[in-house]
Short mmCIF file of C-alpha atoms in Angstrom, two decimals:
data_model
loop_
_atom_site.label_atom_id
_atom_site.label_comp_id
_atom_site.label_asym_id
_atom_site.label_seq_id
_atom_site.Cartn_x
_atom_site.Cartn_y
_atom_site.Cartn_z
CA MET A 1 19.26 -23.22 -15.41
CA ARG A 2 17.22 -22.50 -10.51
CA ARG A 3 16.05 -18.80 -12.70
CA PHE A 4 15.22 -21.33 -15.93
CA PHE A 5 12.91 -23.92 -13.64
CA ALA A 6 11.94 -21.31 -12.11
CA LEU A 7 10.03 -18.99 -14.97
CA LEU A 8 8.59 -21.90 -16.36
CA LEU A 9 6.39 -23.01 -12.58
CA VAL A 10 5.48 -19.52 -13.12
CA PHE A 11 4.48 -19.99 -16.62
CA VAL A 12 2.00 -22.93 -15.17
CA LEU A 13 0.74 -20.69 -12.61
CA LEU A 14 -0.26 -18.49 -15.46
CA LEU A 15 -2.08 -21.29 -17.09
CA THR A 16 -2.92 -22.68 -14.02
CA GLY A 17 -4.96 -19.73 -12.06
CA CYS A 18 -2.29 -21.71 -9.61
CA GLY A 19 -5.86 -21.62 -6.22
CA ALA A 20 -6.00 -18.13 -7.95
CA GLY A 21 -9.13 -16.04 -6.65
CA GLU A 22 -12.64 -15.38 -8.69
CA GLU A 23 -11.62 -13.09 -11.59
CA VAL A 24 -12.89 -9.25 -10.05
CA THR A 25 -16.00 -8.30 -10.98
CA PRO A 26 -16.90 -4.51 -11.75
CA VAL A 27 -18.44 -3.20 -9.12
CA SER A 28 -21.56 -0.38 -11.03
CA ALA A 29 -21.95 3.24 -9.06
CA ALA A 30 -25.57 1.59 -8.28
CA SER A 31 -24.42 -1.01 -6.60
CA VAL A 32 -22.03 1.64 -4.32
CA ALA A 33 -24.38 4.17 -3.76
CA GLU A 34 -28.09 3.08 -3.65
CA PRO A 35 -30.94 5.38 -2.35
CA SER A 36 -31.39 4.81 1.24
CA SER A 37 -35.66 4.97 2.66
CA GLN A 38 -34.89 9.49 3.20
CA GLY A 39 -34.16 10.13 -0.07
CA GLY A 40 -31.06 10.29 0.13
CA THR A 41 -27.20 7.97 -0.01
CA ALA A 42 -26.86 5.15 1.27
CA ALA A 43 -22.70 4.45 2.48
CA PRO A 44 -21.33 1.46 0.35
CA GLU A 45 -22.24 -1.74 1.60
CA ALA A 46 -19.00 -4.35 2.38
CA SER A 47 -19.36 -6.58 -0.51
CA SER A 48 -19.08 -4.54 -3.19
CA SER A 49 -17.51 -0.69 -1.32
CA SER A 50 -13.72 -1.56 -1.53
CA SER A 51 -11.49 -4.90 -2.68
CA SER A 52 -12.15 -7.83 -1.18
CA SER A 53 -9.04 -9.58 1.64
CA PRO A 54 -7.08 -11.78 -1.41
CA GLY A 55 -7.32 -13.64 2.50
CA SER A 56 -5.02 -15.76 4.24
CA PRO A 57 -1.66 -17.19 3.70
CA GLN A 58 -1.88 -20.07 2.13
CA PRO A 59 0.67 -22.65 3.74
CA GLU A 60 3.43 -24.51 0.76
CA GLU A 61 3.04 -22.86 -1.42
CA PRO A 62 5.46 -24.43 -5.09
CA LEU A 63 6.52 -20.92 -5.80
CA LEU A 64 8.25 -20.59 -2.56
CA SER A 65 10.79 -23.97 -3.74
CA THR A 66 12.02 -21.85 -6.50
CA LEU A 67 13.49 -18.94 -5.38
CA THR A 68 16.14 -17.39 -3.77
CA ASP A 69 16.54 -15.44 -0.46
CA ARG A 70 16.89 -12.29 -2.63
CA GLU A 71 14.01 -12.85 -4.10
CA LEU A 72 11.96 -13.64 -1.62
CA LEU A 73 12.94 -10.76 0.43
CA GLY A 74 12.65 -8.75 -2.98
CA GLN A 75 8.93 -9.28 -3.08
CA LEU A 76 9.26 -7.72 0.04
CA MET A 77 10.50 -3.80 -0.73
CA ILE A 78 8.62 -1.90 -3.15
CA ILE A 79 10.77 0.33 -4.25
CA GLY A 80 11.02 4.99 -6.08
CA PHE A 81 13.92 5.45 -8.30
CA GLU A 82 15.00 8.04 -9.92
CA PRO A 83 14.44 9.83 -14.47
CA GLU A 84 18.23 8.88 -14.92
CA ASP A 85 18.19 5.37 -13.66
CA ASP A 86 18.23 2.19 -15.93
CA LEU A 87 15.20 1.26 -14.48
CA PRO A 88 15.08 -2.65 -15.62
CA ALA A 89 18.70 -3.72 -14.79
CA LEU A 90 17.89 -2.35 -10.88
CA ALA A 91 14.46 -4.46 -11.27
CA GLU A 92 16.20 -6.87 -12.74
CA GLU A 93 18.99 -6.75 -9.51
CA LEU A 94 16.72 -6.15 -6.77
CA SER A 95 13.45 -7.91 -7.83
CA PRO A 96 11.88 -5.76 -5.80
CA SER A 97 7.49 -6.79 -5.57
CA GLY A 98 6.52 -3.99 -7.05
CA VAL A 99 8.09 0.29 -8.72
CA ILE A 100 6.59 3.46 -7.39
CA PHE A 101 6.35 5.62 -9.35
CA TYR A 102 6.99 10.71 -8.39
CA ALA A 103 5.76 13.06 -10.90
CA LYS A 104 9.41 13.12 -11.31
CA ASN A 105 9.32 9.73 -13.08
CA LEU A 106 6.11 10.91 -15.74
CA PRO A 107 6.40 14.59 -17.59
CA ASP A 108 4.08 13.87 -19.83
CA ASP A 109 1.39 9.73 -20.97
CA GLU A 110 4.68 8.26 -23.51
CA ALA A 111 7.42 8.67 -21.11
CA GLY A 112 4.83 6.30 -17.90
CA ARG A 113 4.16 4.27 -20.33
CA ALA A 114 7.68 4.18 -22.25
CA ALA A 115 8.43 3.25 -17.89
CA VAL A 116 5.91 0.88 -17.55
CA GLN A 117 6.84 -1.07 -21.33
CA ALA A 118 10.66 -0.88 -20.04
CA LEU A 119 9.83 -3.01 -16.92
CA GLN A 120 7.56 -5.86 -19.21
CA SER A 121 11.15 -6.72 -20.98
CA VAL A 122 12.22 -7.49 -17.07
CA SER A 123 12.47 -11.11 -15.90
CA LEU A 124 11.57 -10.64 -12.75
CA PRO A 125 9.56 -14.22 -10.75
CA LEU A 126 6.33 -12.37 -10.36
CA PRO A 127 4.03 -9.64 -11.93
CA LEU A 128 5.23 -5.82 -9.94
CA PHE A 129 3.13 -4.02 -8.75
CA LEU A 130 3.27 -0.79 -10.34
CA ALA A 131 2.46 2.38 -8.10
CA VAL A 132 1.86 6.04 -7.85
CA ASP A 133 0.29 8.47 -5.01
CA GLU A 134 -2.77 9.23 -6.52
CA GLU A 135 -4.69 10.57 -4.30
CA GLY A 136 -6.53 14.09 -6.38
CA GLY A 137 -5.92 17.63 -5.71
CA LYS A 138 -2.44 18.32 -4.39
CA VAL A 139 -1.56 15.16 -4.38
CA SER A 140 -1.64 13.93 -8.07
CA ARG A 141 0.71 12.76 -10.08
CA LEU A 142 -0.35 11.40 -13.17
CA PRO A 143 -0.34 13.92 -16.22
CA SER A 144 -3.85 13.36 -16.90
CA LEU A 145 -5.04 14.40 -13.49
CA VAL A 146 -2.96 16.49 -11.66
CA GLY A 147 -4.60 21.17 -11.58
CA ARG A 148 -7.65 18.58 -12.66
CA SER A 149 -8.99 16.41 -9.72
CA PRO A 150 -10.92 17.17 -6.44
CA SER A 151 -9.01 16.95 -3.34
CA ALA A 152 -11.02 15.30 -0.85
CA ARG A 153 -12.18 17.00 1.63
CA SER A 154 -13.84 18.48 -2.32
CA ILE A 155 -15.59 15.82 -2.51
CA GLY A 156 -16.32 14.44 1.24
CA GLU A 157 -17.97 17.78 1.18
CA SER A 158 -20.71 16.47 -0.77
CA LYS A 159 -21.05 13.76 1.90
CA ASP A 160 -22.03 11.42 -1.91
CA PRO A 161 -20.59 8.26 -2.02
CA GLN A 162 -21.34 7.94 -5.35
CA LYS A 163 -18.93 11.50 -5.79
CA ALA A 164 -16.44 9.35 -4.97
CA PHE A 165 -16.59 6.07 -6.62
CA ASP A 166 -17.51 8.49 -9.84
CA HIS A 167 -13.55 10.03 -8.19
CA GLY A 168 -12.33 6.53 -7.90
CA ALA A 169 -13.23 5.08 -11.46
CA ALA A 170 -11.70 7.68 -12.93
CA VAL A 171 -8.10 7.74 -10.78
CA GLY A 172 -8.78 3.79 -11.51
CA ARG A 173 -9.30 4.74 -15.41
CA SER A 174 -6.59 7.08 -16.41
CA MET A 175 -4.04 5.09 -14.82
CA GLY A 176 -5.25 1.07 -16.56
CA ALA A 177 -4.08 3.96 -19.32
CA LEU A 178 -0.06 3.68 -18.04
CA GLY A 179 -0.22 0.16 -17.36
CA LEU A 180 0.13 1.10 -13.73
CA ASN A 181 -2.28 -1.25 -11.53
CA LEU A 182 -1.62 0.04 -7.24
CA ASP A 183 -2.86 3.74 -5.87
CA PHE A 184 -1.53 4.17 -2.50
CA ALA A 185 -5.18 5.87 -1.43
CA PRO A 186 -7.76 6.27 -0.41
CA VAL A 187 -6.60 9.19 2.53
CA LEU A 188 -8.66 7.30 6.00
CA ASP A 189 -6.84 9.80 7.78
CA VAL A 190 -9.69 11.60 9.86
CA ASP A 191 -8.98 16.50 9.17
CA SER A 192 -9.65 16.81 12.91
CA ASN A 193 -6.43 18.29 13.80
CA PRO A 194 -6.76 22.19 11.54
CA GLN A 195 -2.67 22.84 12.64
CA ASN A 196 -1.77 19.69 10.58
CA PRO A 197 0.78 20.68 8.33
CA VAL A 198 -0.03 16.78 6.13
CA ILE A 199 -2.89 15.65 6.09
CA GLY A 200 -5.85 18.43 6.01
CA SER A 201 -7.32 18.60 2.81
CA ARG A 202 -6.20 14.80 1.46
CA SER A 203 -9.12 13.46 4.13
CA PHE A 204 -13.14 13.24 3.42
CA SER A 205 -14.21 14.80 7.03
CA SER A 206 -13.33 15.09 10.01
CA ASN A 207 -16.13 13.25 11.01
CA PRO A 208 -15.20 9.53 10.75
CA ASP A 209 -17.67 7.81 10.01
CA GLU A 210 -18.04 9.99 6.40
CA ALA A 211 -14.07 9.61 5.87
CA ALA A 212 -14.68 6.22 6.17
CA ARG A 213 -17.89 6.04 3.39
CA MET A 214 -16.16 9.45 1.21
CA GLY A 215 -12.49 6.98 1.84
CA LEU A 216 -14.00 3.02 1.35
CA ALA A 217 -16.53 4.27 -1.49
CA MET A 218 -13.11 5.61 -3.93
CA ALA A 219 -11.12 2.32 -3.31
CA ALA A 220 -14.57 1.44 -4.84
CA GLY A 221 -14.22 2.81 -7.42
CA LEU A 222 -10.78 1.81 -7.65
CA ARG A 223 -11.42 -1.37 -7.82
CA SER A 224 -14.19 -1.32 -10.79
CA GLU A 225 -11.12 -0.40 -12.82
CA GLY A 226 -9.63 -3.93 -12.08
CA VAL A 227 -6.17 -1.40 -9.49
CA ILE A 228 -5.32 -2.28 -5.89
CA ALA A 229 -6.51 0.33 -3.77
CA ALA A 230 -4.59 0.95 -0.21
CA GLY A 231 -5.57 3.20 2.15
CA LYS A 232 -3.69 5.14 4.84
CA HIS A 233 -2.62 5.97 6.87
CA PHE A 234 -2.77 3.48 9.94
CA PRO A 235 -3.39 4.32 12.76
CA GLY A 236 -4.56 7.71 11.90
CA HIS A 237 -2.02 10.52 10.45
CA GLY A 238 -5.27 13.49 11.49
CA ASP A 239 -4.35 14.58 14.41
CA THR A 240 -0.48 15.28 13.76
CA ALA A 241 1.12 18.95 13.66
CA THR A 242 4.64 17.48 12.34
CA ASP A 243 5.02 16.26 9.00
CA SER A 244 6.18 12.86 8.96
CA HIS A 245 8.22 13.64 6.02
CA THR A 246 10.46 15.78 7.97
CA GLU A 247 10.73 14.76 12.22
CA LEU A 248 8.76 12.47 13.89
CA PRO A 249 5.10 13.44 14.40
CA VAL A 250 3.93 12.42 18.50
CA VAL A 251 0.36 11.01 19.29
CA ASP A 252 -0.42 10.82 22.57
CA LYS A 253 -3.82 8.98 22.48
CA SER A 254 -5.06 5.83 25.23
CA PRO A 255 -6.88 3.63 22.50
CA GLU A 256 -9.96 4.26 23.72
CA GLU A 257 -9.36 7.97 21.96
CA LEU A 258 -8.03 6.18 19.17
CA TRP A 259 -10.99 4.15 19.17
CA GLN A 260 -13.03 6.62 18.54
CA THR A 261 -11.71 8.70 16.38
CA GLU A 262 -9.08 7.73 14.08
CA LEU A 263 -9.53 4.15 14.05
CA ILE A 264 -13.35 3.83 12.85
CA PRO A 265 -11.98 4.40 9.39
CA PHE A 266 -10.01 1.72 9.60
CA ALA A 267 -11.99 -0.98 11.55
CA ARG A 268 -14.35 -0.59 8.48
CA ALA A 269 -12.10 -0.67 6.09
CA ALA A 270 -10.76 -4.01 7.58
CA GLU A 271 -14.19 -5.65 7.94
CA GLU A 272 -14.29 -4.21 3.98
CA GLY A 273 -11.78 -6.35 2.81
CA ILE A 274 -9.96 -2.97 1.38
CA PRO A 275 -6.52 -5.21 0.17
CA MET A 276 -3.65 -2.82 1.78
CA LEU A 277 -3.17 0.08 4.38
CA MET A 278 -0.30 2.20 4.24
CA THR A 279 1.51 2.55 7.96
CA ALA A 280 2.11 6.33 9.23
CA HIS A 281 5.38 6.85 11.04
CA ILE A 282 4.21 8.53 13.80
CA LEU A 283 4.36 7.60 17.25
CA LEU A 284 2.12 6.78 20.06
CA PRO A 285 4.03 6.45 23.27
CA GLN A 286 0.75 4.83 25.16
CA LEU A 287 0.70 1.88 22.82
CA ASP A 288 4.97 1.76 22.32
CA VAL A 289 6.61 4.18 24.37
CA GLU A 290 9.31 3.38 21.63
CA GLU A 291 8.79 3.15 18.07
CA PRO A 292 6.58 4.97 15.63
CA ALA A 293 3.53 3.06 13.87
CA THR A 294 5.62 1.27 11.18
CA LEU A 295 8.12 -0.17 13.49
CA SER A 296 6.22 -1.37 15.93
CA SER A 297 4.79 -4.80 15.94
CA ALA A 298 2.33 -4.26 19.68
CA ILE A 299 0.55 -1.88 16.51
CA LEU A 300 0.31 -3.77 13.48
CA GLN A 301 0.32 -6.97 14.84
CA GLY A 302 -0.94 -6.25 18.07
CA LEU A 303 -3.47 -3.55 17.44
CA LEU A 304 -4.46 -4.36 13.39
CA ARG A 305 -3.96 -7.70 12.66
CA LYS A 306 -5.81 -9.46 16.27
CA GLU A 307 -7.68 -6.51 17.36
CA LEU A 308 -9.42 -4.95 14.41
CA SER A 309 -8.61 -9.23 11.90
CA TYR A 310 -7.34 -6.77 9.38
CA ASP A 311 -6.03 -9.86 6.51
CA GLY A 312 -4.62 -7.75 3.68
CA ALA A 313 -1.52 -7.15 2.98
CA ILE A 314 1.00 -4.23 5.15
CA ILE A 315 3.15 -1.84 3.94
CA THR A 316 4.90 0.38 5.65
CA ASP A 317 4.76 4.82 4.26
CA ASP A 318 8.44 5.67 2.75
CA ILE A 319 11.42 4.60 4.81
CA THR A 320 13.32 7.42 3.80
CA MET A 321 11.11 10.38 4.89
CA GLY A 322 12.35 12.34 7.63
CA ALA A 323 10.64 10.46 10.70
CA VAL A 324 12.08 7.36 9.88
CA SER A 325 16.11 8.23 8.38
CA GLY A 326 16.71 10.09 10.88
CA ARG A 327 16.48 7.59 13.87
CA TYR A 328 17.13 4.14 11.62
CA SER A 329 19.46 3.33 8.39
CA PRO A 330 17.27 1.59 5.52
CA GLY A 331 18.51 -1.05 5.86
CA GLU A 332 18.06 -0.86 10.32
CA ALA A 333 14.24 0.54 9.07
CA ALA A 334 13.62 -2.28 7.12
CA VAL A 335 14.48 -4.85 9.16
CA LYS A 336 12.40 -3.13 12.02
CA ALA A 337 9.37 -3.05 9.86
CA ILE A 338 9.79 -7.39 8.59
CA SER A 339 10.07 -7.76 11.71
CA ALA A 340 7.22 -6.31 13.21
CA GLY A 341 4.71 -6.81 11.05
CA ALA A 342 4.94 -5.03 7.68
CA ASP A 343 3.98 -6.85 4.41
CA MET A 344 6.18 -4.90 2.09
CA VAL A 345 8.67 -2.09 2.50
CA LEU A 346 8.76 1.35 0.62
CA VAL A 347 12.01 2.79 0.03
CA GLY A 348 10.39 5.55 -2.36
CA HIS A 349 14.22 7.59 -2.98
CA GLY A 350 17.35 6.36 -3.85
CA ALA A 351 18.41 3.12 -5.97
CA GLU A 352 20.97 2.36 -2.77
CA ASN A 353 18.83 2.18 -0.59
CA ALA A 354 16.96 -0.07 -1.80
CA ARG A 355 20.16 -2.08 -1.88
CA GLN A 356 20.62 -1.55 1.31
CA ALA A 357 17.92 -2.04 3.11
CA LEU A 358 17.66 -5.35 0.87
CA ALA A 359 20.86 -6.30 1.93
CA ALA A 360 19.82 -6.39 5.02
CA LEU A 361 16.67 -7.96 4.99
CA GLU A 362 19.19 -10.37 3.49
CA ALA A 363 21.74 -11.22 6.09
CA ALA A 364 19.14 -10.79 8.85
CA LEU A 365 17.16 -13.69 7.23
CA GLU A 366 20.86 -15.53 7.45
CA ASN A 367 21.75 -14.92 10.90
CA GLY A 368 18.33 -15.58 11.91
CA SER A 369 17.89 -12.45 13.42
CA LEU A 370 14.20 -12.80 11.31
CA PRO A 371 12.46 -15.40 11.33
CA ARG A 372 11.89 -16.81 8.22
CA SER A 373 8.28 -18.26 8.88
CA ARG A 374 7.92 -14.02 9.49
CA VAL A 375 8.95 -13.47 5.44
CA GLU A 376 7.25 -16.26 4.44
CA GLU A 377 4.30 -15.50 6.03
CA SER A 378 4.20 -11.95 3.76
CA PHE A 379 5.24 -12.94 1.37
CA LEU A 380 2.28 -14.72 0.55
CA ARG A 381 -0.33 -12.06 1.40
CA VAL A 382 1.37 -10.42 -1.60
CA LEU A 383 1.45 -12.99 -3.88
CA ALA A 384 -2.10 -13.70 -2.87
CA LEU A 385 -2.40 -9.32 -3.97
CA LYS A 386 -0.60 -10.47 -7.01
CA LYS A 387 -2.91 -13.29 -7.92
CA GLU A 388 -5.41 -12.25 -7.15
CA TYR A 389 -4.71 -8.82 -9.39
CA LEU A 390 -2.18 -9.00 -11.30
CA LEU A 391 -2.17 -12.83 -12.42
CA PRO A 392 -4.47 -14.05 -15.06
#
């Protein structure tokens, strides 16, 4: 019966819009790259170069009273899956906020569409984020773009934000053809360390201003096709010599040094209202001597929320990566991340890891170590984003 009334309320919300923001207005390429007085190409304007922020969480959301704690906490997770998993059953079990698709889940367009269609039969409180890492270049998952999509570096070398916008729009169209709606892109990291084993050509530029300008133009292109952009990896993964997929990188820079390079693209993204930012699994001992950025309140709430005044959704990078999983279980990492200020936890691999993360969040909420106010604050940000992009 509780489920019936929950679904009934969601149906009413769909009909009324329940205070949803204005309909997404496609952004034209011309509005992103207008000729400057010097004959070059102007940087994208704040009003059009990236997605608008869903805004601060609003109190007294009626949907909160209809959700079980498990459903509420599920909305703070995006999960991965294996090709052999029963995806609809897994989604029913965990009520996640979304699902991430990797190349193994997208052997061809038909398989991708079939997986999305299977999810449409699942009875969940809210529509799903259907996510993918589609940057271009070597990080490409969509069958139609693998081997055909330019890298961020090659686009950045043109210094033409129109090309970045067009790239984002092309990615958005390919995603839309499969029913996907969230891209973990653009990369906003600055390519400042030639020894970096994980960023390199994924970055638009070694110049922070260019990295910002081109990255936000790509975000605008994604938005023009109705796709959510998630800039990454805050507060900057460009100056590392270690791959966070396997171990924890350390960036021993002062706040002043970070403001000279790494933080510039993220500050621009926050100012222009990019709807989502992804955290980096890197340790910055001059900001937090113990925890990587993904799990650090000083970095997520102090630096990102307060100093950069970022109002959108924060999602972690995959907590099954070695930089985090080498120190914490999925459950410990999930609780630490949400407590630190993340709004969603990405559990990219392993259904059992996702189960452990959700169980730990439930236990922490029940025993009071994870305050309900912190959980509800994140849920309201997630809901605001879904109202803007996924609800009519």
